[in-house]
Coordinates of C-alpha atoms in Angstrom, one line a residue:
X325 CA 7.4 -27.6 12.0
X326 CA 7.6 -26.3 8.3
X327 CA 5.8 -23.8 6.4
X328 CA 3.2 -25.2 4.0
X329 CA 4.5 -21.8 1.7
X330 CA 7.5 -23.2 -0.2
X331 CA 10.9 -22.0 0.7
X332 CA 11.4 -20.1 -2.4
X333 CA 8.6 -18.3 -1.6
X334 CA 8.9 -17.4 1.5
X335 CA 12.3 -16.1 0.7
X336 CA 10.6 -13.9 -2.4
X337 CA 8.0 -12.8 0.2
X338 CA 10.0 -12.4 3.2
X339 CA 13.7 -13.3 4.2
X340 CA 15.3 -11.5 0.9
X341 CA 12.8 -8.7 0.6
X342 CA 14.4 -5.6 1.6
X343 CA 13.1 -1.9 1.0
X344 CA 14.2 -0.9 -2.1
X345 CA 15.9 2.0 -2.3
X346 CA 17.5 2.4 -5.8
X347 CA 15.6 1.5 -9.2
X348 CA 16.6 0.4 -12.9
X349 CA 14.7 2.2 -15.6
X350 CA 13.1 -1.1 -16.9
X351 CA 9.0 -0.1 -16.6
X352 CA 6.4 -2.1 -14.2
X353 CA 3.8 -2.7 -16.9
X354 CA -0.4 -2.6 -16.1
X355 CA -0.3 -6.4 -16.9
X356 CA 2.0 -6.4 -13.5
X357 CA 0.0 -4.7 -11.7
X358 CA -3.2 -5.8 -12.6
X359 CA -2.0 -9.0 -11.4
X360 CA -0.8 -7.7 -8.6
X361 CA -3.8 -6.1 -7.6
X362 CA -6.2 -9.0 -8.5
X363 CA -4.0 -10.8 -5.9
X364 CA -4.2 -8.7 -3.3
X365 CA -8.0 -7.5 -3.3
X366 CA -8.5 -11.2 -1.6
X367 CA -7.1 -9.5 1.5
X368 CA -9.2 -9.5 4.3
X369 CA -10.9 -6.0 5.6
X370 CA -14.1 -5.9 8.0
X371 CA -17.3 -6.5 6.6
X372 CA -15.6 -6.8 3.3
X373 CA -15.1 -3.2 3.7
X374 CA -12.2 -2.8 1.2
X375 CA -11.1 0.8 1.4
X376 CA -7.9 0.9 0.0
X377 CA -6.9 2.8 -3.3
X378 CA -4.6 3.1 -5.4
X379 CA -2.9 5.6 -7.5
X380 CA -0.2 5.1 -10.1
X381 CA 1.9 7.5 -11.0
X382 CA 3.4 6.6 -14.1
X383 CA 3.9 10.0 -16.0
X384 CA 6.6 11.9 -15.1
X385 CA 4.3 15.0 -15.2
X386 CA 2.3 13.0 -12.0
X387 CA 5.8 12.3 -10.5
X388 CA 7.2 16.2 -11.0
X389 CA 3.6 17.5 -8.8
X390 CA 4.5 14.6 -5.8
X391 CA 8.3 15.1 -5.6
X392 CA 7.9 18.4 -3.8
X393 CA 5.8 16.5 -1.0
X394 CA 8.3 14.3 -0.3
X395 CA 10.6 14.6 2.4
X396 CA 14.0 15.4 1.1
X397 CA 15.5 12.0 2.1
X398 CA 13.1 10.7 -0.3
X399 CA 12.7 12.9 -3.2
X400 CA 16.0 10.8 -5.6
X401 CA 14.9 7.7 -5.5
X402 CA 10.8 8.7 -5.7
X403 CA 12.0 10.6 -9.0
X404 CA 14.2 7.7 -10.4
X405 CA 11.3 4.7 -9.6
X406 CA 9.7 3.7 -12.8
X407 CA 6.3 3.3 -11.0
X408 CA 5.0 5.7 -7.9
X409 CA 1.7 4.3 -6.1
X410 CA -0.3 6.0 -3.4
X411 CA -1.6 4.4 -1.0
X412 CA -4.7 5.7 0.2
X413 CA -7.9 4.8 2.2
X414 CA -11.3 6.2 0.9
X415 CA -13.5 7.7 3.2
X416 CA -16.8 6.7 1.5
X417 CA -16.0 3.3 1.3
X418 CA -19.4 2.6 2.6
X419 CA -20.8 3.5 -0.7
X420 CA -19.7 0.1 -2.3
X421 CA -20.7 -2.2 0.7
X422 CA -24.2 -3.0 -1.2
X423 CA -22.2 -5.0 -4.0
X424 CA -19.5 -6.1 -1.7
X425 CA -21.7 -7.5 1.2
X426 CA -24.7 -7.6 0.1
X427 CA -26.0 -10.1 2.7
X428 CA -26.1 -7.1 4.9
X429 CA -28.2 -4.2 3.1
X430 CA -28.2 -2.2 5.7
X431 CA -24.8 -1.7 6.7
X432 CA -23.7 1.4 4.3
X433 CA -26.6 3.5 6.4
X434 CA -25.8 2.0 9.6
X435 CA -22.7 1.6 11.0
X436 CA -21.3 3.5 8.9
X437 CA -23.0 6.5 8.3
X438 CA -20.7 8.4 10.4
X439 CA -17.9 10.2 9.0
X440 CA -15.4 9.7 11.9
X441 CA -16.4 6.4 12.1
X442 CA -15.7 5.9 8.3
X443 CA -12.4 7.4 8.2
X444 CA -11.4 5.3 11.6
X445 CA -12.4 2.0 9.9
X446 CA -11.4 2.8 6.5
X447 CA -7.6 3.9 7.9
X448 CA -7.2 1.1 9.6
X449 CA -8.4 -1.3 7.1
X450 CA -6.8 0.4 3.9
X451 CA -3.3 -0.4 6.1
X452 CA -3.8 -3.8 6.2
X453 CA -4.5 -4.1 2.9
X454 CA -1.6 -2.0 2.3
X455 CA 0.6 -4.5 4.0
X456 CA -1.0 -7.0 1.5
X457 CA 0.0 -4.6 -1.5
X458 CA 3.8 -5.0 -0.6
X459 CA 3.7 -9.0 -0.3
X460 CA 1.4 -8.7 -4.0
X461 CA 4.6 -6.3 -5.4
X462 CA 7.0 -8.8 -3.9
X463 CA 5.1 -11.9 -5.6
X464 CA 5.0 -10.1 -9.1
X465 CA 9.2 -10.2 -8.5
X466 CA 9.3 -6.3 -8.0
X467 CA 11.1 -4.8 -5.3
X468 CA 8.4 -2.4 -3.0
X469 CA 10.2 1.1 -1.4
X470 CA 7.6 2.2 1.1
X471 CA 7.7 5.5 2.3
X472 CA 6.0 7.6 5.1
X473 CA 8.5 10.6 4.8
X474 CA 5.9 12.7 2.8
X475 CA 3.4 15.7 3.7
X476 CA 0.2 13.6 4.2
X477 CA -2.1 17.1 3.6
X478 CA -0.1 18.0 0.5
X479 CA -0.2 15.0 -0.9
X480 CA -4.2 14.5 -0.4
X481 CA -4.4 18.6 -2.0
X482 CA -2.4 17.8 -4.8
X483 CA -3.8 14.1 -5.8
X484 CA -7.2 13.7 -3.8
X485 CA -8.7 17.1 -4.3
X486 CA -12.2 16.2 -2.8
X487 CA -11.1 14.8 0.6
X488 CA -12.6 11.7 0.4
X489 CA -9.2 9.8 0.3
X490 CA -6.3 9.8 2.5
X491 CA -3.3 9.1 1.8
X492 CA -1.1 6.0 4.3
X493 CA 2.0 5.0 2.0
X494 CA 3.7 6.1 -0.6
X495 CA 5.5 3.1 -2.5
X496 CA 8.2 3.3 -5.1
X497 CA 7.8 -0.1 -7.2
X498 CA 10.2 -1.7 -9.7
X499 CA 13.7 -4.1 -10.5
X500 CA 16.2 -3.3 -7.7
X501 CA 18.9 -0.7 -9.0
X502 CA 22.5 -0.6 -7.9
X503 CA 23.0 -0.7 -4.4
X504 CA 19.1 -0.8 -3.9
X505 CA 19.2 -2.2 -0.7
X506 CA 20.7 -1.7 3.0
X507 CA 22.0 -4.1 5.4
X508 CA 19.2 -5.7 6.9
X509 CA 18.5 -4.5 10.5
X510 CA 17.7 -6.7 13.6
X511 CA 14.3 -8.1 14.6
X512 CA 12.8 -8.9 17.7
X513 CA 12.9 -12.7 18.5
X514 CA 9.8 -14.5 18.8
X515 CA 10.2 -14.7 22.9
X516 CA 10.4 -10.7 23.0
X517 CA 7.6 -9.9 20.6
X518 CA 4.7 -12.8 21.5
X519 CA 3.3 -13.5 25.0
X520 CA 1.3 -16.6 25.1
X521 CA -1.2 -16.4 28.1

């Protein structure tokens, strides 16, 4: 059976998309990411919950205050990335469920008027849509670097002063560089990673 995706496509999305590891200087503009965004925001999330933001760091001043937050591993090629996003999943997401489910008023008060509740939902959520934001980077014919070699507290400090987000990913975005990529490591085949009962 084939894919209804074409081939092309699915190579763009999936076969040749590597973690990018080296950049060119070439910029990501806001048209590309607008378009990626307005692509991936159709991602699904419960209730319509969607609690994932996102940060660009474009200046290098906003680059110079992460870069000590990154594990060491990951501080050259964060620095050299034309575009640095953050990833992050907002705790009072509940706060916008009214005008994105409004079918269900109640919700925002409800089932999630608990903090911990909130953050659990919203963390797991934001990652999906995360997973989302690296196939949306991939479509706009970017290469993604995501990251997780970061300190998490620092980086919510520095960026997200108030609490109320959390950072998941960091993600260096932008046109391959020399060597950007590594050999491509094995997978599980589809016997060892599905059981069909």
């Amino acid at each position: 059976m084939t894919l209804a995706l074409d081939p092309a496509a699915q190579d763009l999305l999936f076969r040749e998309a590597h973690t990018a590891h080296t950049f060119t200087d070439e910029p990501v503009s806001e048209a590309q990411m607008r378009a990626v965004y307005d692509l991936i925001k159709l991602a699904p999330t419960a209730f319509n919950q969607s609690p994932l933001r996102v940060t660009l760091l474009r200046s290098r001043e906003a680059r110079e205050r992460l870069l000590p937050l990154m594990s060491r591993g990951n501080r050259d090629k964060t620095g050299s990335a034309p575009l640095t996003a953050l990833l992050s999943a907002d705790v009072d997401f509940h706060e916008k469920l009214p005008k994105l489910l409004p079918a269900l008023p109640d919700l925002k008060d409800g089932m999630y008027a608990e903090e911990t509740v909130r953050e659990r939902s919203g963390s797991f959520n934001a990652t999906l849509q995360a997973g989302y934001f690296l196939l949306g980077v991939r479509a706009a014919g970017l290469a993604a670097g995501p990251m997780s070699g970061f300190d998490a507290e620092g980086v919510n400090k520095e960026f997200f002063g108030d609490g109320r987000q959390k950072v998941l990913l960091v993600v260096n975005i932008g046109r391959p560089g020399p060597d950007a990529f590594r050999p491509r490591n094995p997978r599980l085949e589809y016997a060892e990673a599905v059981t069909v009962l």
